[in-house]
Coordinates of C-alpha atoms in Angstrom, one line a residue:
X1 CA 11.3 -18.6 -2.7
X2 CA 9.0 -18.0 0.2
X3 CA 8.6 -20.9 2.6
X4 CA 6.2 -18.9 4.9
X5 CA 5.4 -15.3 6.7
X6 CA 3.9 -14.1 9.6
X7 CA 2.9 -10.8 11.3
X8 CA 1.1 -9.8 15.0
X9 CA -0.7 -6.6 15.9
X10 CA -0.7 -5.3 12.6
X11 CA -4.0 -3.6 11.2
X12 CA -6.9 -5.8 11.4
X13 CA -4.9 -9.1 12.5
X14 CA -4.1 -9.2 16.6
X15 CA -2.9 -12.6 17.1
X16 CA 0.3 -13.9 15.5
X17 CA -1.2 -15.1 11.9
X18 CA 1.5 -17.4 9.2
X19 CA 0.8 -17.6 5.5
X20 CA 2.8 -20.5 4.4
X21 CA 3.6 -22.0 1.0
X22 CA 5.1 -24.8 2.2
X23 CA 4.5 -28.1 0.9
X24 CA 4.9 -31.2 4.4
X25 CA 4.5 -35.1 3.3
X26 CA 0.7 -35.0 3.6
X27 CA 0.7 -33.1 0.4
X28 CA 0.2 -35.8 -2.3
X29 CA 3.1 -35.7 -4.9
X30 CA 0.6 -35.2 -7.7
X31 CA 0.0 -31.4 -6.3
X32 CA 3.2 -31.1 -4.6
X33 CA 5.1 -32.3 -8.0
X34 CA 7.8 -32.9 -5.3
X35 CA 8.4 -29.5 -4.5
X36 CA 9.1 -27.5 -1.1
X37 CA 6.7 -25.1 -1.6
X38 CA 4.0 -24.0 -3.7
X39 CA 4.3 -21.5 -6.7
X40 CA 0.6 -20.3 -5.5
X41 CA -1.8 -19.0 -2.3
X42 CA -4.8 -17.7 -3.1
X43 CA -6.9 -16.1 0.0
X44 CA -10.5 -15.8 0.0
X45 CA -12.7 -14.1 2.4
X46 CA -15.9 -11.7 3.0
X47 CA -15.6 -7.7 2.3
X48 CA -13.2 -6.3 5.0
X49 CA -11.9 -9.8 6.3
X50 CA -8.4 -8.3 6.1
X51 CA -7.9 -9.9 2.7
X52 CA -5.7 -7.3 1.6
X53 CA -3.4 -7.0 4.9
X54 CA -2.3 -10.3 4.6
X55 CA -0.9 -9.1 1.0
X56 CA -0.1 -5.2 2.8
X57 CA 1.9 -7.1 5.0
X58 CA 4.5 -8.7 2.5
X59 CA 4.5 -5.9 0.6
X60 CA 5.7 -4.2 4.2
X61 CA 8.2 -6.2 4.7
X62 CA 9.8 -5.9 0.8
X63 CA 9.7 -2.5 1.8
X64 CA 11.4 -1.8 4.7
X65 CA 13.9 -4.7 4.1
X66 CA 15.1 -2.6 1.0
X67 CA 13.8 1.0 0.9
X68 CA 13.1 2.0 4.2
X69 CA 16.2 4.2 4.3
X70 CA 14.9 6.4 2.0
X71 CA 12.7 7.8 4.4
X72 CA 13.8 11.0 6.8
X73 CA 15.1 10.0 10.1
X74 CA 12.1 11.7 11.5
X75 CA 9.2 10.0 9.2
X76 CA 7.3 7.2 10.9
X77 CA 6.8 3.5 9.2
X78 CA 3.6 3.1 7.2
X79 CA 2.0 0.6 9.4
X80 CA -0.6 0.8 11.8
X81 CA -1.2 -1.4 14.7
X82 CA -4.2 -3.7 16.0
X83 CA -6.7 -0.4 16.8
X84 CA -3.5 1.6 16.9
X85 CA -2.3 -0.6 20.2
X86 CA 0.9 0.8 21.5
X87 CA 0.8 -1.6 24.7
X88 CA 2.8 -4.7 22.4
X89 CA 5.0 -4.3 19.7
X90 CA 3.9 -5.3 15.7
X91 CA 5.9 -8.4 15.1
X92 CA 7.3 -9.9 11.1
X93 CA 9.1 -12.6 10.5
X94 CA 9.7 -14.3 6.9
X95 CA 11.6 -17.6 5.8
X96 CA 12.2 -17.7 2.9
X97 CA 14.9 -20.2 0.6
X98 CA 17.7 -18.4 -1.7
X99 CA 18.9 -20.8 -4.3
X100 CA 19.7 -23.9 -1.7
X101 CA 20.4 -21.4 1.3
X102 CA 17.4 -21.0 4.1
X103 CA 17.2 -17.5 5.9
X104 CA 14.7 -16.2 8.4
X105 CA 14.5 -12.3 8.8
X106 CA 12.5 -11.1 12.0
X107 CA 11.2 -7.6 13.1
X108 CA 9.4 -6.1 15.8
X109 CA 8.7 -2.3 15.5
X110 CA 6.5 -0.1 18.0
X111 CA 5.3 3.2 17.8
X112 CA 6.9 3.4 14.6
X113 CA 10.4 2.6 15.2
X114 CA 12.4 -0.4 15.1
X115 CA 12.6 -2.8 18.4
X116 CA 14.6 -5.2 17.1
X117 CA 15.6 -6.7 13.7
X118 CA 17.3 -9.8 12.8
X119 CA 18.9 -12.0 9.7
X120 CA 19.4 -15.9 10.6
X121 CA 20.6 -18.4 8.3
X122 CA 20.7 -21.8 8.2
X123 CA 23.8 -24.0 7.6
X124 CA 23.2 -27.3 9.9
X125 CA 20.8 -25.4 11.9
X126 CA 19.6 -21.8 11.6
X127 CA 21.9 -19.5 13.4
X128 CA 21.6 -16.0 13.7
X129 CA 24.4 -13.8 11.9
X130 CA 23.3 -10.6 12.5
X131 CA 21.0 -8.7 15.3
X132 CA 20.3 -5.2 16.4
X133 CA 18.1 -4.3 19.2
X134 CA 16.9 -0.2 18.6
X135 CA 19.3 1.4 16.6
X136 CA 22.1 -0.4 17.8
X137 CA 23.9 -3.5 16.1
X138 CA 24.3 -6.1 18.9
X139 CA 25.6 -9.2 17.2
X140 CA 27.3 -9.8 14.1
X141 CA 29.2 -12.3 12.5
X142 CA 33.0 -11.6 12.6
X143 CA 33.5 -11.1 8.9
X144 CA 30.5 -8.4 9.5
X145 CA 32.0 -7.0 13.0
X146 CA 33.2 -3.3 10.6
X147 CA 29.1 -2.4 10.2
X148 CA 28.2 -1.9 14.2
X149 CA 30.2 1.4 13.6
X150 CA 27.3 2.5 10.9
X151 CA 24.7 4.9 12.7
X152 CA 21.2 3.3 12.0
X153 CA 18.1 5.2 12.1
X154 CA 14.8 4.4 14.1
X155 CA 12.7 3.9 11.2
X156 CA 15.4 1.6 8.5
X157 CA 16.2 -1.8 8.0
X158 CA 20.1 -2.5 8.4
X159 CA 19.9 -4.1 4.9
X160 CA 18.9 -1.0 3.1
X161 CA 21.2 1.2 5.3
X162 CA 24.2 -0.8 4.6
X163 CA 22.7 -1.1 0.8
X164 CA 23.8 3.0 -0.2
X165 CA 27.6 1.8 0.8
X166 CA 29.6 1.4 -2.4
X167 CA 31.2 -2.3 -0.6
X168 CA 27.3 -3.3 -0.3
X169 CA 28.1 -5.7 -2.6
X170 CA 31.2 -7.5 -0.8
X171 CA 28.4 -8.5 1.7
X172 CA 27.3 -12.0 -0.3
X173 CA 24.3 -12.8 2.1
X174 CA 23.1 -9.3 3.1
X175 CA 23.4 -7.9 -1.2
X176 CA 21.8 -11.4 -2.0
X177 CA 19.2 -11.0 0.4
X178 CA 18.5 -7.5 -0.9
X179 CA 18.3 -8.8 -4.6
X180 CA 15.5 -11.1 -3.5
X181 CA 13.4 -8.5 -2.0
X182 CA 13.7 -6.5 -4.9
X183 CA 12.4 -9.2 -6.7
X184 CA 8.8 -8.8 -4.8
X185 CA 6.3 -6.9 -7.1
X186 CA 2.7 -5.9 -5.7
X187 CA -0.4 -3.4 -6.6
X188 CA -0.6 -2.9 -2.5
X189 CA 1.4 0.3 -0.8
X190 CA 2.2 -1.0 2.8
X191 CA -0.1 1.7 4.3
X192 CA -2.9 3.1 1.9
X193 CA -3.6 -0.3 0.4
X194 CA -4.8 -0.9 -3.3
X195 CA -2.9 0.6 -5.9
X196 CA -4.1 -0.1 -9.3
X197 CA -5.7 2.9 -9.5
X198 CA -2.5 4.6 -9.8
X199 CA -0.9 2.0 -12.2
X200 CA 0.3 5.0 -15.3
X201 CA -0.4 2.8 -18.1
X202 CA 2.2 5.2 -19.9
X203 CA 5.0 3.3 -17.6
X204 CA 4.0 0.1 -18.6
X205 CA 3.6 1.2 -22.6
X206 CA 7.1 2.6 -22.4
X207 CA 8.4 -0.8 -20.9
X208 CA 6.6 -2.5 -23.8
X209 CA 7.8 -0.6 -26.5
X210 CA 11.8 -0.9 -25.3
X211 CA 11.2 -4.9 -25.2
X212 CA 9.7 -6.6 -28.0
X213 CA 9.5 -9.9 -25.9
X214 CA 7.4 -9.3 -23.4
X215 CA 5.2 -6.9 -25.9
X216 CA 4.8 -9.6 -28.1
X217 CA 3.9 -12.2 -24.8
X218 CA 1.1 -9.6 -23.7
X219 CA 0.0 -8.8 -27.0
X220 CA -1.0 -12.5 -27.7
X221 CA -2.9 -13.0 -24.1
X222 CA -5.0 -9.9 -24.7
X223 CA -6.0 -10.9 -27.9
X224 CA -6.5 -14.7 -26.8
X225 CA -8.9 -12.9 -23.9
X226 CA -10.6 -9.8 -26.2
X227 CA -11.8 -11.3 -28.9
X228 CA -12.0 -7.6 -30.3
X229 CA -8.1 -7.0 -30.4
X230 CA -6.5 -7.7 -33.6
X231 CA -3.7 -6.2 -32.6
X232 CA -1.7 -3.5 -30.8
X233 CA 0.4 -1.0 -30.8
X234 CA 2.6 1.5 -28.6
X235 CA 2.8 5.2 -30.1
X236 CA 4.7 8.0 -29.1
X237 CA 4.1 11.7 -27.9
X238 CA 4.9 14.7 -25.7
X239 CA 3.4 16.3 -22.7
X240 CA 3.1 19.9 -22.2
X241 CA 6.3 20.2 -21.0
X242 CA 7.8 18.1 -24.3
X243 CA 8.5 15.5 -22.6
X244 CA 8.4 11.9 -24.7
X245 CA 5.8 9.9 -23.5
X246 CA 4.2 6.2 -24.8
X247 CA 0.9 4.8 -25.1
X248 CA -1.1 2.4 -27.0
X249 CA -3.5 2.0 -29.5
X250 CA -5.7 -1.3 -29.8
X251 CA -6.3 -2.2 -33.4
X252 CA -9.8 -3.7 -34.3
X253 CA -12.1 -4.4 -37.3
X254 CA -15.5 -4.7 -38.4
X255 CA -16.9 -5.5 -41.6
X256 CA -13.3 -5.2 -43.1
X257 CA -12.4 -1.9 -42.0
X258 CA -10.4 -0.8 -39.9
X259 CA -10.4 1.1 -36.6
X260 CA -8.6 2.5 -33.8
X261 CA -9.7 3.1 -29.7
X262 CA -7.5 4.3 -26.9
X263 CA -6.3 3.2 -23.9
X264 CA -9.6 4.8 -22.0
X265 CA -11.8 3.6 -24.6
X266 CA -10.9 -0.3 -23.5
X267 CA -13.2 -2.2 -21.8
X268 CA -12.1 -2.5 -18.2
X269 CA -10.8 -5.9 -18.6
X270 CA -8.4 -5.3 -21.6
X271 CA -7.0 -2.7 -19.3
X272 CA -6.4 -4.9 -16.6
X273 CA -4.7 -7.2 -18.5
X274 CA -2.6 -4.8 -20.3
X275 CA -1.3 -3.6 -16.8
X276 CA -0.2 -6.8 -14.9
X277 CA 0.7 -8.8 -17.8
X278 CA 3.5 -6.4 -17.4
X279 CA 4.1 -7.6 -14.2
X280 CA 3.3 -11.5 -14.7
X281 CA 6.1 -11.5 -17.3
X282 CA 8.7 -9.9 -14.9
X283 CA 8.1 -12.0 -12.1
X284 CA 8.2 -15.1 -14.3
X285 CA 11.5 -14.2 -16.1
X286 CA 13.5 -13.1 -12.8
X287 CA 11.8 -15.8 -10.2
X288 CA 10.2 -13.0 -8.4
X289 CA 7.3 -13.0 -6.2
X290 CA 4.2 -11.1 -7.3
X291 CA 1.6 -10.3 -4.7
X292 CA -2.0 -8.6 -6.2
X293 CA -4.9 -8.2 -4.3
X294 CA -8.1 -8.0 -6.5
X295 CA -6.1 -9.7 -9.0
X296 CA -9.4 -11.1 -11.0
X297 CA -11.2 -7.9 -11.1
X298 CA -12.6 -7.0 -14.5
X299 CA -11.5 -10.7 -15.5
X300 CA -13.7 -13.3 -16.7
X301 CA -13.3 -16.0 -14.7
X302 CA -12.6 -18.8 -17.4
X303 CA -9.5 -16.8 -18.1
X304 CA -8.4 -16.9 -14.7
X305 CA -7.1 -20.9 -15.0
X306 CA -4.7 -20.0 -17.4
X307 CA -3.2 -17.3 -15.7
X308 CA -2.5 -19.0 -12.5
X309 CA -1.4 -21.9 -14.6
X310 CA 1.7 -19.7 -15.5
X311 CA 3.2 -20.2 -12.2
X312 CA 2.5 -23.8 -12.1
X313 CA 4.2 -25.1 -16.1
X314 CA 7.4 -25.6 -15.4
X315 CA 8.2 -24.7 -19.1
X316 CA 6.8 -21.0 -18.2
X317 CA 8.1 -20.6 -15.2
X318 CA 11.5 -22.1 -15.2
X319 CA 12.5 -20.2 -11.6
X320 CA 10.2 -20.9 -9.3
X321 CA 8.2 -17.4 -9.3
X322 CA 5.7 -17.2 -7.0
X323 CA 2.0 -15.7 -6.8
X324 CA 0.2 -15.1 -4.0
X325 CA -3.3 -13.1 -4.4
X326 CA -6.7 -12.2 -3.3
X327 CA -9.7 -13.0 -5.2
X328 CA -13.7 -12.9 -5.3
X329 CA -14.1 -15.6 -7.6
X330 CA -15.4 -18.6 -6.0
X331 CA -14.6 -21.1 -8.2
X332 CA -11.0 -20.4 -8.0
X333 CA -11.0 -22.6 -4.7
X334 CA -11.5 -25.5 -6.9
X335 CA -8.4 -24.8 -9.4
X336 CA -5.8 -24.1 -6.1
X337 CA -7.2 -27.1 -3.4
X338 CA -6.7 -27.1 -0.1
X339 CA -3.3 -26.7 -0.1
X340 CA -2.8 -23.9 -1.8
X341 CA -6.0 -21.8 -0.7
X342 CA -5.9 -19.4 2.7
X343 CA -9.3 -18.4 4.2
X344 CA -9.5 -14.9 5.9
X345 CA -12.7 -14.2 8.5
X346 CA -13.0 -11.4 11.1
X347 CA -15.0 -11.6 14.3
X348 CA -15.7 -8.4 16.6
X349 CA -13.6 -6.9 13.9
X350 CA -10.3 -8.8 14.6
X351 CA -8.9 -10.8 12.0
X352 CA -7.7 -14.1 11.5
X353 CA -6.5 -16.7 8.9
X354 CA -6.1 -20.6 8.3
X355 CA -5.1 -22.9 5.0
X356 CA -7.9 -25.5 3.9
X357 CA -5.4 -28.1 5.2
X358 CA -5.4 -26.9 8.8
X359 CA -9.7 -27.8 8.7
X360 CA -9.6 -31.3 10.8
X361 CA -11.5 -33.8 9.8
X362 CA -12.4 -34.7 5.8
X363 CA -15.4 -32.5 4.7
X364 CA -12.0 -30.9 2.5
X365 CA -11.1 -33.8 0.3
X366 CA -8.7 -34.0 -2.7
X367 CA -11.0 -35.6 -5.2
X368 CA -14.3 -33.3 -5.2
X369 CA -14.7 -29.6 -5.0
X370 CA -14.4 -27.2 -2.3
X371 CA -16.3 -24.6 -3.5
X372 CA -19.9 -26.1 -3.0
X373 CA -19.0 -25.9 0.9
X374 CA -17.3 -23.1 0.8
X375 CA -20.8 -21.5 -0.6
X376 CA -22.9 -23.1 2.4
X377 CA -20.4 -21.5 4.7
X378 CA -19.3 -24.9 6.0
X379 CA -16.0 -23.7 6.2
X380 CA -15.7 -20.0 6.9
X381 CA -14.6 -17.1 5.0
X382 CA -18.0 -16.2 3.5
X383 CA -19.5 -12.9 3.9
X384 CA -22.6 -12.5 6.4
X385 CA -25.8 -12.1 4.9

């Protein structure tokens, strides 16, 4: 799970800004449940607030932890800085909890290359175990003292580099650390942003028609949500280069016949819903993390309860998945707390971020809403109007 991230100089936010989804002894224990840290963060915020770099930034760091050594040695990193500021270095770090172990990964990256990078973990105390400053490997653990002989690039992790070696797996915390990260599942590219757009719903029918489970699991949420639906179906056909490819067909009725409508002919909604209850089910059966921005777009809001609620029934999700998500419902505030609710504003265009907790003072209290302050602005992370 994810205790808590944070990132510097990267797009909008300048400062040093921490999303955490940890859980201290203020929390009461009916919200905590007596966990370490929350299953949910939901971040609200005006248009451009930098909503969707908070999520960008995660998804960044899944990235180059595990696929950054795809690129070309001479392809840059798809981040920008704070108004492209090469003067200070953009700055990660993530601790996060593997099973009972704790690890902290850090990274610091300027114009596009790698700084420095480093994997601590935590056995009395958190100790570092393995460090590279630039493309050099300067401190390793003796068991690991064989991989500062590996030539690292400017622009890859040392995780994903040592990943394409066939004893990658011999490495317990370096190949268990990978298997979290792959774990992470987002509609955000680390550079461009929103990616729903892009979702090919013929991906997603193809995954449903080779697993009857979680076709089944989607199946019944759509029609619990589109009162239209009586049922659906995945089909197959061929492109025009005969290649096999699936889609659906969403089964309704009216005055007891029959009919048929496409994908495309869905309402907006239904399609949303077909997509990321894809990806719901994925995170919830491996313990993943899932990070959406927009995530209630196109959804009415009564149904968004239920989804979050997922992530917090223990009989659902028996792994400890996490969600973390942006949204423009309001009410939403009311269903996560203060604990569990980031706000995001932006003054002279620099963005920065707090949890409801961090407010002093009690106009944020447990036992009535947040979101009729949150409307008067009393709080921050309202649009200006």
């Amino acid at each position: 799970m994810i205790l808590e991230y944070g990132f510097k100089n990267f797009f909008s936010f300048k400062e040093m800004s921490t999303i955490s989804f940890r859980f201290d002894s203020n929390v009461p224990s009916f919200i905590s449940k007596d966990k370490e840290a929350s299953s949910l963060i939901g971040i609200k915020g005006g248009n451009a607030s930098g909503k969707t770099n908070i999520i960008k930034a995660l998804t960044f760091l899944s990235y180059f932890i595990n696929s950054s050594s795809n690129m070309k040695p001479e392809d840059t990193l798809p981040i920008k800085s704070f108004f492209d500021d090469k003067s200070s270095p953009s700055e990660f770090y993530i601790d996060f909890k593997i099973k009972e172990t704790y690890y902290k990964y850090e990274l610091s990256i300027s114009s596009g290359k790698v700084v420095s990078e480093k994997l601590s973990k935590k056995v009395k105390k958190m100790l570092p175990f393995i460090e590279r400053n630039y493309d050099e490997i300067t401190y390793s653990r003796k068991d690991l003292a064989h991989l500062k002989e590996i030539k690292l690039n400017s622009n890859a992790s040392f995780v994903s580099t040592f990943s394409k070696f066939k004893t990658f797996s011999e490495l317990e915390d370096l190949s268990t650390i990978y298997g979290f990260f792959d774990t992470v599942l987002s509609n955000v590219s680390p550079a461009s942003g929103l990616l729903s757009k892009n979702v090919d719903y013929r991906e997603i029918s193809q995954l449903y028609g080779q697993d009857s489970k979680i076709f089944g699991f989607a199946k019944e949420l759509i029609k619990k949500s589109d009162v239209g639906v009586l049922d659906i179906s995945i089909s197959e056909d061929t492109n025009e280069k005969g290649q096999p490819y699936f889609y659906p067909v969403f089964h309704h009725t009216h005055e007891g016949k029959n009919f048929s409508l496409k994908y495309a002919d869905e309402s907006s909604g239904t399609k949303q819903l077909y997509i990321f209850l894809a990806l719901y089910w994925l995170v919830l059966e491996q313990g993943g993390v899932l990070a959406l921005d927009e995530f209630d777009v196109h959804l009415h809001s009564l149904l968004l309860p239920g989804i979050l609620n997922m992530f917090e029934d223990e009989n659902i999700n028996k792994l400890g998945a996490q969600f973390i998500f942006t949204s423009h419902n309001t009410e939403i505030i009311d269903t996560l707390g203060k604990y569990r609710t980031v706000l995001v504003n932006k003054e002279e265009n620099e963005s920065y971020c707090y949890r409801l907790d961090e407010i002093p003072g009690s106009i944020i209290r447990n036992d009535r809403p947040i979101s009729p302050i949150y409307i008067k602005g009393k709080i921050g992370g309202v649009p200006r109007i």
